Short mmCIF file of C-alpha atoms in Angstrom, two decimals:
data_model
loop_
_atom_site.label_atom_id
_atom_site.label_comp_id
_atom_site.label_asym_id
_atom_site.label_seq_id
_atom_site.Cartn_x
_atom_site.Cartn_y
_atom_site.Cartn_z
CA UNK A 1 66.04 131.31 53.76
CA UNK A 2 66.69 130.23 57.05
CA UNK A 3 70.70 129.78 56.94
CA UNK A 4 71.48 125.50 57.45
CA UNK A 5 72.57 124.60 60.47
CA UNK A 6 76.30 124.00 59.10
CA UNK A 7 76.63 127.75 59.13
CA UNK A 8 75.88 128.32 62.74
CA UNK A 9 78.19 125.31 63.73
CA UNK A 10 80.91 127.51 61.48
CA UNK A 11 80.24 130.77 63.54
CA UNK A 12 79.89 129.15 67.02
CA UNK A 13 83.74 128.15 66.60
CA UNK A 14 85.15 131.44 65.51
CA UNK A 15 86.45 133.29 68.21
CA UNK A 16 84.32 135.97 69.93
CA UNK A 17 85.07 139.49 68.63
CA UNK A 18 84.17 143.14 70.33
CA UNK A 19 80.99 143.16 71.30
CA UNK A 20 78.94 145.33 68.19
CA UNK A 21 75.78 144.28 68.85
CA UNK A 22 73.58 146.24 70.78
CA UNK A 23 73.11 145.39 75.02
CA UNK A 24 71.03 142.87 75.13
CA UNK A 25 67.07 142.84 74.27
CA UNK A 26 64.81 146.32 74.56
CA UNK A 27 62.15 145.21 76.98
CA UNK A 28 58.65 146.53 76.59
CA UNK A 29 57.17 149.66 78.13
CA UNK A 30 54.28 147.67 79.85
CA UNK A 31 55.51 144.71 81.11
CA UNK A 32 56.54 143.81 84.42
CA UNK A 33 58.66 146.00 86.58
CA UNK A 34 62.00 144.62 88.05
CA UNK A 35 59.86 145.78 91.70
CA UNK A 36 57.48 143.60 90.49
CA UNK A 37 59.69 140.76 90.10
CA UNK A 38 61.84 142.34 93.19
CA UNK A 39 59.31 141.77 95.53
CA UNK A 40 57.79 138.09 94.58
CA UNK A 41 61.14 136.96 94.96
CA UNK A 42 61.37 139.07 98.55
CA UNK A 43 57.96 137.64 100.04
CA UNK A 44 59.31 134.10 98.60
CA UNK A 45 62.28 134.08 100.85
CA UNK A 46 60.40 134.87 103.44
CA UNK A 47 57.98 132.32 102.68
CA UNK A 48 60.91 129.62 103.28
CA UNK A 49 62.21 127.61 106.62
CA UNK A 50 65.27 129.12 108.37
CA UNK A 51 68.02 128.22 106.89
CA UNK A 52 66.90 127.16 103.85
CA UNK A 53 67.96 127.59 99.95
CA UNK A 54 65.59 127.82 97.25
CA UNK A 55 66.31 126.53 93.56
CA UNK A 56 64.36 127.44 90.16
CA UNK A 57 65.87 126.22 86.67
CA UNK A 58 65.05 128.24 83.40
CA UNK A 59 63.17 126.17 81.17
CA UNK A 60 64.38 124.08 78.61
CA UNK A 61 65.03 124.47 74.76
CA UNK A 62 62.85 122.22 73.01
CA UNK A 63 64.30 120.89 69.62
CA UNK A 64 60.82 120.32 66.62
CA UNK A 65 62.36 119.39 63.94
CA UNK A 66 66.13 118.30 63.42
CA UNK A 67 68.02 121.90 63.92
CA UNK A 68 64.91 123.36 64.34
CA UNK A 69 64.08 124.95 68.06
CA UNK A 70 60.69 125.88 69.34
CA UNK A 71 60.30 129.45 70.33
CA UNK A 72 61.64 130.19 73.50
CA UNK A 73 58.92 130.52 76.89
CA UNK A 74 60.48 131.06 79.77
CA UNK A 75 59.39 129.00 82.50
CA UNK A 76 56.70 130.99 84.18
CA UNK A 77 58.03 130.30 87.77
CA UNK A 78 61.36 132.00 86.75
CA UNK A 79 59.95 134.84 84.77
CA UNK A 80 57.50 135.58 88.23
CA UNK A 81 60.20 135.87 89.97
CA UNK A 82 62.80 137.49 87.53
CA UNK A 83 62.06 139.45 84.48
CA UNK A 84 64.41 136.85 82.75
CA UNK A 85 63.67 135.38 79.15
CA UNK A 86 66.36 133.63 78.04
CA UNK A 87 67.19 130.01 78.66
CA UNK A 88 70.17 127.77 80.53
CA UNK A 89 70.41 130.01 83.53
CA UNK A 90 69.13 129.10 87.61
CA UNK A 91 67.68 131.30 90.13
CA UNK A 92 68.87 130.70 94.34
CA UNK A 93 67.27 132.62 97.11
CA UNK A 94 68.96 132.24 100.50
CA UNK A 95 66.85 132.72 103.76
CA UNK A 96 69.98 133.97 105.33
CA UNK A 97 72.37 136.68 103.69
CA UNK A 98 75.86 134.42 102.57
CA UNK A 99 78.80 134.94 101.04
CA UNK A 100 78.84 134.24 97.00
CA UNK A 101 82.39 134.41 94.64
CA UNK A 102 83.24 136.61 97.32
CA UNK A 103 80.80 138.82 97.81
CA UNK A 104 78.67 138.85 101.30
CA UNK A 105 75.32 139.49 101.62
CA UNK A 106 73.78 138.09 99.27
CA UNK A 107 70.64 136.63 99.68
CA UNK A 108 69.08 136.95 95.79
CA UNK A 109 71.81 134.85 92.65
CA UNK A 110 71.26 134.92 89.12
CA UNK A 111 73.13 132.62 86.44
CA UNK A 112 72.48 133.12 83.71
CA UNK A 113 74.01 133.06 79.70
CA UNK A 114 76.80 135.10 79.02
CA UNK A 115 77.28 137.62 75.94
CA UNK A 116 78.23 135.94 73.29
CA UNK A 117 78.97 138.20 70.06
CA UNK A 118 79.19 135.20 67.62
CA UNK A 119 76.14 133.56 69.11
CA UNK A 120 73.78 136.98 69.33
CA UNK A 121 74.14 137.25 65.81
CA UNK A 122 72.75 134.13 64.66
CA UNK A 123 69.96 133.48 67.50
CA UNK A 124 69.67 137.04 69.21
CA UNK A 125 71.01 139.72 72.17
CA UNK A 126 71.33 138.08 75.61
CA UNK A 127 71.44 140.56 78.46
CA UNK A 128 74.63 138.59 80.05
CA UNK A 129 75.30 138.74 83.83
CA UNK A 130 75.86 142.94 83.38
CA UNK A 131 72.71 142.88 81.49
CA UNK A 132 70.83 141.31 83.68
CA UNK A 133 72.06 143.14 87.05
CA UNK A 134 70.90 146.61 85.38
CA UNK A 135 67.57 145.09 83.62
CA UNK A 136 66.57 143.42 86.16
CA UNK A 137 67.65 144.53 89.44
CA UNK A 138 68.98 141.69 90.63
CA UNK A 139 71.44 141.51 93.99
CA UNK A 140 74.21 139.12 92.48
CA UNK A 141 74.51 138.36 88.86
CA UNK A 142 76.68 135.90 87.05
CA UNK A 143 77.23 134.06 84.13
CA UNK A 144 76.20 130.82 84.26
CA UNK A 145 79.65 128.92 84.36
CA UNK A 146 80.50 130.28 87.03
CA UNK A 147 77.59 128.54 89.31
CA UNK A 148 79.66 125.46 89.76
CA UNK A 149 82.31 127.76 90.79
CA UNK A 150 80.42 129.98 93.32
CA UNK A 151 81.33 128.78 96.59
CA UNK A 152 77.71 127.87 97.61
CA UNK A 153 77.68 125.54 100.93
CA UNK A 154 74.94 123.46 100.33
CA UNK A 155 75.47 120.96 103.04
CA UNK A 156 75.10 123.79 105.50
CA UNK A 157 71.62 124.35 104.92
CA UNK A 158 68.78 122.67 106.63
CA UNK A 159 66.37 122.31 103.93
CA UNK A 160 67.02 122.92 99.88
CA UNK A 161 64.28 123.38 98.11
CA UNK A 162 63.23 122.98 94.97
CA UNK A 163 60.72 122.05 92.14
CA UNK A 164 60.84 119.37 89.91
CA UNK A 165 64.06 119.27 87.93
CA UNK A 166 64.11 118.52 84.00
CA UNK A 167 65.27 115.46 83.34
CA UNK A 168 64.41 115.23 79.54
CA UNK A 169 67.18 118.35 78.07
CA UNK A 170 69.40 117.78 76.28
CA UNK A 171 73.24 118.25 76.61
CA UNK A 172 75.21 120.56 74.12
CA UNK A 173 78.64 119.21 73.86
CA UNK A 174 80.43 122.85 73.02
CA UNK A 175 78.52 124.24 76.06
CA UNK A 176 79.51 123.24 80.00
CA UNK A 177 77.17 125.42 81.57
CA UNK A 178 73.86 125.32 79.27
CA UNK A 179 70.55 123.89 81.68
CA UNK A 180 71.99 119.99 81.51
CA UNK A 181 75.11 121.09 83.35
CA UNK A 182 73.12 123.35 84.95
CA UNK A 183 71.31 120.91 86.76
CA UNK A 184 73.63 117.94 86.45
CA UNK A 185 76.06 120.57 88.53
CA UNK A 186 72.91 120.94 91.62
CA UNK A 187 72.71 117.37 91.70
CA UNK A 188 76.33 116.77 92.49
CA UNK A 189 77.16 119.52 94.74
CA UNK A 190 74.02 119.54 96.95
CA UNK A 191 74.06 115.86 96.77
CA UNK A 192 70.69 115.38 95.59
CA UNK A 193 69.20 111.85 96.37
CA UNK A 194 68.39 110.17 92.43
CA UNK A 195 65.55 111.07 91.16
CA UNK A 196 62.05 109.14 90.90
CA UNK A 197 60.68 107.04 88.52
CA UNK A 198 58.53 109.79 86.67
CA UNK A 199 55.23 108.43 87.58
CA UNK A 200 56.19 108.19 91.29
CA UNK A 201 57.59 111.58 90.93
CA UNK A 202 54.35 112.79 89.65
CA UNK A 203 52.15 111.50 92.50
CA UNK A 204 54.55 112.60 95.55
CA UNK A 205 54.14 115.71 93.54
CA UNK A 206 50.30 115.44 93.74
CA UNK A 207 49.88 113.88 97.36
CA UNK A 208 53.02 116.66 98.24
CA UNK A 209 50.51 119.53 96.97
CA UNK A 210 47.44 118.88 97.37
CA UNK A 211 47.13 115.70 100.25
CA UNK A 212 46.39 117.83 102.90
CA UNK A 213 43.65 120.11 101.15
CA UNK A 214 41.97 117.88 98.45
CA UNK A 215 42.08 114.28 99.87
CA UNK A 216 39.40 112.91 97.69
CA UNK A 217 40.74 113.98 95.17
CA UNK A 218 44.55 112.69 95.84
CA UNK A 219 43.12 109.42 97.16
CA UNK A 220 41.04 109.18 93.46
CA UNK A 221 44.46 110.43 91.56
CA UNK A 222 46.68 107.35 93.62
CA UNK A 223 44.63 104.37 93.23
CA UNK A 224 44.28 105.22 89.48
CA UNK A 225 47.92 105.43 89.47
CA UNK A 226 48.98 101.91 91.44
CA UNK A 227 47.21 100.13 89.10
CA UNK A 228 49.21 101.87 86.36
CA UNK A 229 52.92 101.98 88.05
CA UNK A 230 54.59 99.51 90.23
CA UNK A 231 57.02 102.04 91.39
CA UNK A 232 53.71 104.15 92.75
CA UNK A 233 52.49 100.96 94.15
CA UNK A 234 55.28 100.27 96.23
CA UNK A 235 56.32 103.36 97.68
CA UNK A 236 55.65 103.28 101.83
CA UNK A 237 54.32 106.59 102.01
CA UNK A 238 51.60 106.24 99.18
CA UNK A 239 50.55 103.13 100.63
CA UNK A 240 50.30 104.39 104.11
CA UNK A 241 48.17 107.79 102.81
CA UNK A 242 45.84 105.15 101.27
CA UNK A 243 45.99 102.79 104.10
CA UNK A 244 45.43 105.82 106.40
CA UNK A 245 41.58 105.95 107.91
CA UNK A 246 41.50 109.38 109.14
CA UNK A 247 41.76 113.03 107.32
CA UNK A 248 44.62 113.23 110.41
CA UNK A 249 46.65 110.28 109.85
CA UNK A 250 46.79 111.46 105.62
CA UNK A 251 47.58 114.77 106.84
CA UNK A 252 50.86 113.28 108.70
CA UNK A 253 51.91 110.84 106.01
CA UNK A 254 51.95 114.37 104.19
CA UNK A 255 54.15 116.15 107.07
CA UNK A 256 56.00 113.85 107.04
CA UNK A 257 57.08 113.87 103.03
CA UNK A 258 58.85 116.92 104.16
CA UNK A 259 62.17 116.41 104.78
CA UNK A 260 66.08 118.36 103.43
CA UNK A 261 65.34 117.70 100.09
CA UNK A 262 62.01 119.46 99.42
CA UNK A 263 61.30 118.67 95.56
CA UNK A 264 57.90 120.38 95.18
CA UNK A 265 56.47 121.02 99.22
CA UNK A 266 56.91 124.17 100.10
CA UNK A 267 57.96 126.20 96.70
CA UNK A 268 54.29 124.92 95.13
CA UNK A 269 52.58 125.96 98.08
CA UNK A 270 54.36 129.48 98.35
CA UNK A 271 54.24 130.25 94.49
CA UNK A 272 50.75 128.43 94.15
CA UNK A 273 49.64 131.05 97.45
CA UNK A 274 51.57 134.31 95.45
CA UNK A 275 50.65 133.46 91.85
CA UNK A 276 47.09 132.97 92.90
CA UNK A 277 45.81 136.36 94.07
CA UNK A 278 46.80 139.02 91.17
CA UNK A 279 48.71 142.04 91.82
CA UNK A 280 47.13 145.18 89.73
CA UNK A 281 50.13 145.19 87.67
CA UNK A 282 49.42 141.57 86.47
CA UNK A 283 45.27 142.53 86.29
CA UNK A 284 46.08 145.21 83.86
CA UNK A 285 48.37 142.77 81.71
CA UNK A 286 45.26 140.15 82.21
CA UNK A 287 43.12 142.74 80.69
CA UNK A 288 44.58 143.39 78.09
CA UNK A 289 45.16 139.65 76.93
CA UNK A 290 41.38 139.07 77.87
CA UNK A 291 40.55 142.57 75.53
CA UNK A 292 42.57 140.99 72.68
CA UNK A 293 40.76 137.84 72.93
CA UNK A 294 37.45 139.32 72.90
CA UNK A 295 38.35 141.35 69.91
CA UNK A 296 39.37 138.22 68.06
CA UNK A 297 35.92 136.48 68.48
CA UNK A 298 33.78 139.80 67.29
CA UNK A 299 35.96 139.40 64.01
CA UNK A 300 35.25 136.47 63.49
CA UNK A 301 31.81 136.14 64.28
CA UNK A 302 31.47 139.15 60.98
CA UNK A 303 33.32 136.92 59.12
CA UNK A 304 32.44 133.37 59.71
CA UNK A 305 30.40 131.60 57.25
CA UNK A 306 29.72 127.97 55.88
CA UNK A 307 32.19 128.17 53.43
CA UNK A 308 35.09 128.72 55.69
CA UNK A 309 37.47 126.35 57.34
CA UNK A 310 38.05 125.42 60.95
CA UNK A 311 42.45 126.62 60.17
CA UNK A 312 41.22 129.66 58.52
CA UNK A 313 38.55 130.75 61.47
CA UNK A 314 41.85 130.17 64.10
CA UNK A 315 44.21 132.01 61.59
CA UNK A 316 42.20 134.94 61.93
CA UNK A 317 41.73 134.72 65.53
CA UNK A 318 45.88 134.96 65.79
CA UNK A 319 45.79 137.45 63.27
CA UNK A 320 43.91 139.82 65.50
CA UNK A 321 46.32 138.85 68.76
CA UNK A 322 49.62 139.59 66.46
CA UNK A 323 47.70 143.37 65.60
CA UNK A 324 47.40 143.96 68.85
CA UNK A 325 50.70 143.44 70.03
CA UNK A 326 50.08 139.16 71.36
CA UNK A 327 53.17 137.41 71.02
CA UNK A 328 52.10 133.92 71.56
CA UNK A 329 48.95 132.20 71.95
CA UNK A 330 47.93 131.09 75.85
CA UNK A 331 47.38 127.41 74.42
CA UNK A 332 46.91 125.69 71.46
CA UNK A 333 43.71 127.33 69.42
CA UNK A 334 40.30 124.74 69.74
CA UNK A 335 38.48 125.61 66.63
CA UNK A 336 35.78 122.31 66.33
CA UNK A 337 33.14 122.67 64.27
CA UNK A 338 29.89 119.90 64.99
CA UNK A 339 31.34 116.03 66.20
CA UNK A 340 34.80 118.05 66.25
CA UNK A 341 32.67 120.91 69.08
CA UNK A 342 32.32 117.94 70.71
CA UNK A 343 35.90 116.86 71.98
CA UNK A 344 37.23 119.43 74.55
CA UNK A 345 40.82 119.74 73.86
CA UNK A 346 40.33 119.28 69.90
CA UNK A 347 43.59 121.41 68.34
CA UNK A 348 43.70 119.49 64.88
CA UNK A 349 41.20 122.00 63.29
CA UNK A 350 41.51 120.69 59.61
CA UNK A 351 37.92 120.82 58.73
CA UNK A 352 37.56 122.58 55.25
CA UNK A 353 34.45 123.14 55.60
CA UNK A 354 32.23 124.09 59.06
CA UNK A 355 28.64 123.89 56.98
CA UNK A 356 26.25 124.48 58.94
CA UNK A 357 27.25 123.18 62.28
CA UNK A 358 27.91 124.68 65.63
CA UNK A 359 31.75 126.10 65.33
CA UNK A 360 32.99 125.96 69.15
CA UNK A 361 36.33 128.10 69.38
CA UNK A 362 38.11 128.38 72.67
CA UNK A 363 40.72 130.65 72.05
CA UNK A 364 42.86 133.27 74.01
CA UNK A 365 45.84 135.61 73.27
CA UNK A 366 49.10 135.96 75.38
CA UNK A 367 50.24 139.43 75.96
CA UNK A 368 53.52 139.84 77.59
CA UNK A 369 52.90 136.42 79.57
CA UNK A 370 50.35 136.14 80.65
CA UNK A 371 46.94 133.91 78.60
CA UNK A 372 43.29 135.32 78.66
CA UNK A 373 41.04 131.67 78.22
CA UNK A 374 37.36 133.04 76.08
CA UNK A 375 34.73 130.67 74.54
CA UNK A 376 32.09 131.60 72.18
CA UNK A 377 30.56 128.82 69.85
CA UNK A 378 28.83 130.38 66.95
CA UNK A 379 26.67 128.92 64.20
CA UNK A 380 28.05 129.99 60.67
CA UNK A 381 24.78 130.67 58.76
CA UNK A 382 24.36 133.35 61.76
CA UNK A 383 21.49 131.97 62.92
CA UNK A 384 21.19 128.90 65.48
CA UNK A 385 18.99 126.41 64.85
CA UNK A 386 15.92 125.21 67.13
CA UNK A 387 18.00 122.52 68.52
CA UNK A 388 21.22 124.12 68.70
CA UNK A 389 19.33 127.61 70.22
CA UNK A 390 18.29 125.30 72.96
CA UNK A 391 21.53 123.99 74.28
CA UNK A 392 23.27 127.14 74.28
CA UNK A 393 21.10 128.88 76.38
CA UNK A 394 20.86 125.65 78.63
CA UNK A 395 24.48 126.47 78.53
CA UNK A 396 24.45 130.73 78.80
CA UNK A 397 21.98 129.69 81.79
CA UNK A 398 24.55 127.55 83.55
CA UNK A 399 27.07 129.96 82.83
CA UNK A 400 24.65 132.53 84.31
CA UNK A 401 24.43 130.73 87.64
CA UNK A 402 27.99 130.54 87.84
CA UNK A 403 28.90 134.09 87.94
CA UNK A 404 26.78 134.21 90.39
CA UNK A 405 28.48 132.18 92.37
CA UNK A 406 31.56 134.33 92.27
CA UNK A 407 32.34 135.99 95.24
CA UNK A 408 34.90 136.20 97.49
CA UNK A 409 34.95 133.63 100.58
CA UNK A 410 32.88 131.35 98.31
CA UNK A 411 33.82 127.65 97.71
CA UNK A 412 36.06 127.10 94.79
CA UNK A 413 34.25 124.80 93.36
CA UNK A 414 30.65 126.41 94.09
CA UNK A 415 30.16 128.05 90.37
CA UNK A 416 30.99 124.70 89.13
CA UNK A 417 28.43 122.98 91.17
CA UNK A 418 25.78 125.40 90.31
CA UNK A 419 26.42 125.17 86.38
CA UNK A 420 25.72 121.77 87.21
CA UNK A 421 22.26 121.99 88.72
CA UNK A 422 21.59 124.28 86.23
CA UNK A 423 22.76 121.58 83.10
CA UNK A 424 21.13 118.76 84.44
CA UNK A 425 17.78 120.22 85.36
CA UNK A 426 17.80 121.73 81.88
CA UNK A 427 19.27 117.74 80.20
CA UNK A 428 16.26 115.96 81.96
CA UNK A 429 13.59 118.58 81.04
CA UNK A 430 14.64 118.74 77.00
CA UNK A 431 14.31 114.66 77.49
CA UNK A 432 18.34 114.26 77.10
CA UNK A 433 18.39 112.59 80.59
CA UNK A 434 16.64 110.79 83.13
CA UNK A 435 18.96 111.56 86.12
CA UNK A 436 20.89 114.35 87.20
CA UNK A 437 24.09 111.65 87.19
CA UNK A 438 23.71 111.49 84.07
CA UNK A 439 24.56 115.18 83.59
CA UNK A 440 28.33 114.18 83.69
CA UNK A 441 27.83 112.47 80.08
CA UNK A 442 27.35 115.53 78.54
CA UNK A 443 29.44 117.84 81.10
CA UNK A 444 32.37 116.03 81.60
CA UNK A 445 34.51 119.05 82.89
CA UNK A 446 34.78 121.63 85.84
CA UNK A 447 34.14 125.50 84.99
CA UNK A 448 36.92 127.40 86.71
CA UNK A 449 40.95 127.58 87.15
CA UNK A 450 42.46 129.88 87.59
CA UNK A 451 44.34 132.01 84.67
CA UNK A 452 47.58 134.21 84.61
CA UNK A 453 51.34 133.14 83.47
CA UNK A 454 49.52 129.71 82.83
CA UNK A 455 46.56 129.51 81.13
CA UNK A 456 45.69 126.73 83.94
CA UNK A 457 47.30 128.90 86.93
CA UNK A 458 48.98 128.20 89.76
CA UNK A 459 46.77 129.44 92.68
CA UNK A 460 44.60 127.76 95.85
CA UNK A 461 40.87 125.59 95.96
CA UNK A 462 39.43 126.43 98.56
CA UNK A 463 37.85 130.02 99.16
CA UNK A 464 38.05 132.14 96.55
CA UNK A 465 39.97 135.75 96.92
CA UNK A 466 39.45 139.01 95.83
CA UNK A 467 42.13 139.17 92.87
CA UNK A 468 41.47 135.57 91.86
CA UNK A 469 41.39 135.79 88.27
CA UNK A 470 39.22 132.32 87.37
CA UNK A 471 37.20 131.15 84.07
CA UNK A 472 33.96 130.62 84.13
CA UNK A 473 33.15 127.95 81.47
CA UNK A 474 29.96 125.29 81.74
CA UNK A 475 29.66 123.32 78.53
CA UNK A 476 27.15 120.43 76.44
CA UNK A 477 29.09 117.66 74.13
CA UNK A 478 26.30 115.37 72.44
CA UNK A 479 28.56 113.26 69.95
CA UNK A 480 26.76 111.24 67.07
CA UNK A 481 25.78 107.74 69.24
CA UNK A 482 24.85 109.41 72.57
CA UNK A 483 21.70 107.92 73.87
CA UNK A 484 19.32 110.79 73.86
CA UNK A 485 17.34 112.02 70.30
CA UNK A 486 19.10 112.78 67.01
CA UNK A 487 18.50 115.63 66.60
CA UNK A 488 20.43 116.56 69.61
CA UNK A 489 23.93 114.48 68.09
CA UNK A 490 27.36 116.51 67.30
CA UNK A 491 26.00 119.79 69.14
CA UNK A 492 28.89 121.04 71.04
CA UNK A 493 28.71 123.97 73.08
CA UNK A 494 31.07 125.94 75.46
CA UNK A 495 30.57 129.42 77.22
CA UNK A 496 33.79 130.70 78.65
CA UNK A 497 34.49 134.18 80.14
CA UNK A 498 37.64 135.31 82.42
CA UNK A 499 36.23 136.41 85.86
CA UNK A 500 38.44 138.73 88.41
CA UNK A 501 37.15 138.23 91.62
CA UNK A 502 36.72 141.73 93.26
CA UNK A 503 35.91 143.03 97.10
CA UNK A 504 32.96 142.88 96.59
CA UNK A 505 32.00 139.71 94.13
CA UNK A 506 33.43 139.72 90.19
CA UNK A 507 33.87 141.59 86.76
CA UNK A 508 33.49 139.96 83.64
CA UNK A 509 36.58 140.74 81.67
CA UNK A 510 35.87 139.07 79.03
CA UNK A 511 31.92 140.65 78.33
CA UNK A 512 33.18 142.27 75.18
CA UNK A 513 32.72 138.74 73.01
CA UNK A 514 29.07 138.51 72.90
CA UNK A 515 26.86 135.77 74.54
CA UNK A 516 23.65 135.82 74.33
CA UNK A 517 21.99 134.39 71.43
CA UNK A 518 20.19 137.27 69.93
CA UNK A 519 23.96 139.52 70.41
CA UNK A 520 25.68 137.20 68.86
CA UNK A 521 23.27 137.01 65.73
CA UNK A 522 23.23 140.79 65.84
CA UNK A 523 27.19 140.79 65.25
CA UNK A 524 27.36 138.19 62.95
CA UNK A 525 25.08 140.07 60.24
CA UNK A 526 27.38 143.00 60.44
CA UNK A 527 30.05 143.75 57.66
CA UNK A 528 33.54 142.40 58.70
CA UNK A 529 37.05 144.40 57.89
CA UNK A 530 38.53 140.88 56.24
CA UNK A 531 35.48 140.80 53.87
CA UNK A 532 37.45 142.79 50.83
CA UNK A 533 40.37 140.60 52.15
CA UNK A 534 41.31 138.29 48.64
CA UNK A 535 44.15 136.06 47.95
CA UNK A 536 44.93 134.82 44.82
CA UNK A 537 43.01 131.20 44.00
CA UNK A 538 46.07 128.84 44.04
CA UNK A 539 46.40 125.95 41.19
#
């Protein structure tokens, strides 16, 4: 039984005793190396303008209910730069060396939660400042309570770069240096301007990040935002961007946003560039995450039958992930049968029996922080019906066209554009649509996004680069009531693979998960290792 919160509060009120717990959590042997994180910090620091400072905060602890929190997951940017996996921390990177807490020549400073034996007995071991310095090899580390008195001369910097600051963080009264206080200290000492309304902050971030490179998408976003938010509609720079008649005018508006207080532009651009191209060390972890996910697809194919429920299928995927040492799922697993498979981000997974409907399984393991994203669609009976097969093979042909467009130098949208042409022609041939533009009714999403520490990872959306890892995921979804023959209703098919862009073309990292009709039907005819796993019946 989980000890109740009152007991935790009692323990936390006790004076600290001698440190008898082990000195910090052990790092897995195949985790990213301290040298990797150090190189990432240095590359980011080099990208900063002269006389600037970059500030990044750890992710907040999120409450699930009462005194139960969600399992902690670090801010991927923070982890990428530090390897630190605990909350209540802040990283500061200086373009030029500074003197911090009496130490000169400091270019990087990490402030972390201190060691506390009483807390660690209840919530797990901490690295503390000394452990972070030793294990993560940062130049300067200190307890987070030292952040307020570190003597950072914020007024001396020409630019302060930071990602959007968390505004929905709880203040723990017993902790004077939790994330709430760290952010408040930074706001006060750096004299930051008041935060924008959430809708305006998001609009400004979109404008800063993509306003100079993806103008038409940003224009569409802003036009919708001004209809929904008075704060966005009244913003002078949003109005200026929307009123511009040339690309040069729009780019000039974006350039004006980069003032002394840069709440996203510089760091977003630099982190997009860095995180979008994976190092060999990152590719190895992604390869592992993807292979684990592919094996999950294989095992569920062998175990599936019409009497199985969506949640049971989900559980089998996630059991395989844990069996291979994956810590989490990269995102909530999507297992949708029939009509549920036509919901793009269906996460309920509560249909008790999938029957003979196609089952769309969009699932991905997260291994050492890196997430896979693999989708397969299968017939629980082991055989596709004629209508299911026709739609499936059309999606498969579209994916093959998308693969063919995956090469360095190709536009990021090229795989999606190739897939759209195939699906539009195929839907016309099947009589489901009469005009190409009607294709978007049944294929409403793109095919590709970056993969990495986020399932929708950072990266650029210009030419594809060697080292990019992207998805290729065409789909067709025909919900009940669609203006076509009823035989197509409630067929949802998505096939998604994870692709590494190489110097010559691409590598399909998830190729072990069967894709063709023949491969899927052959695998589903094989016995499952789970067939002998019988639980007692609950009455």
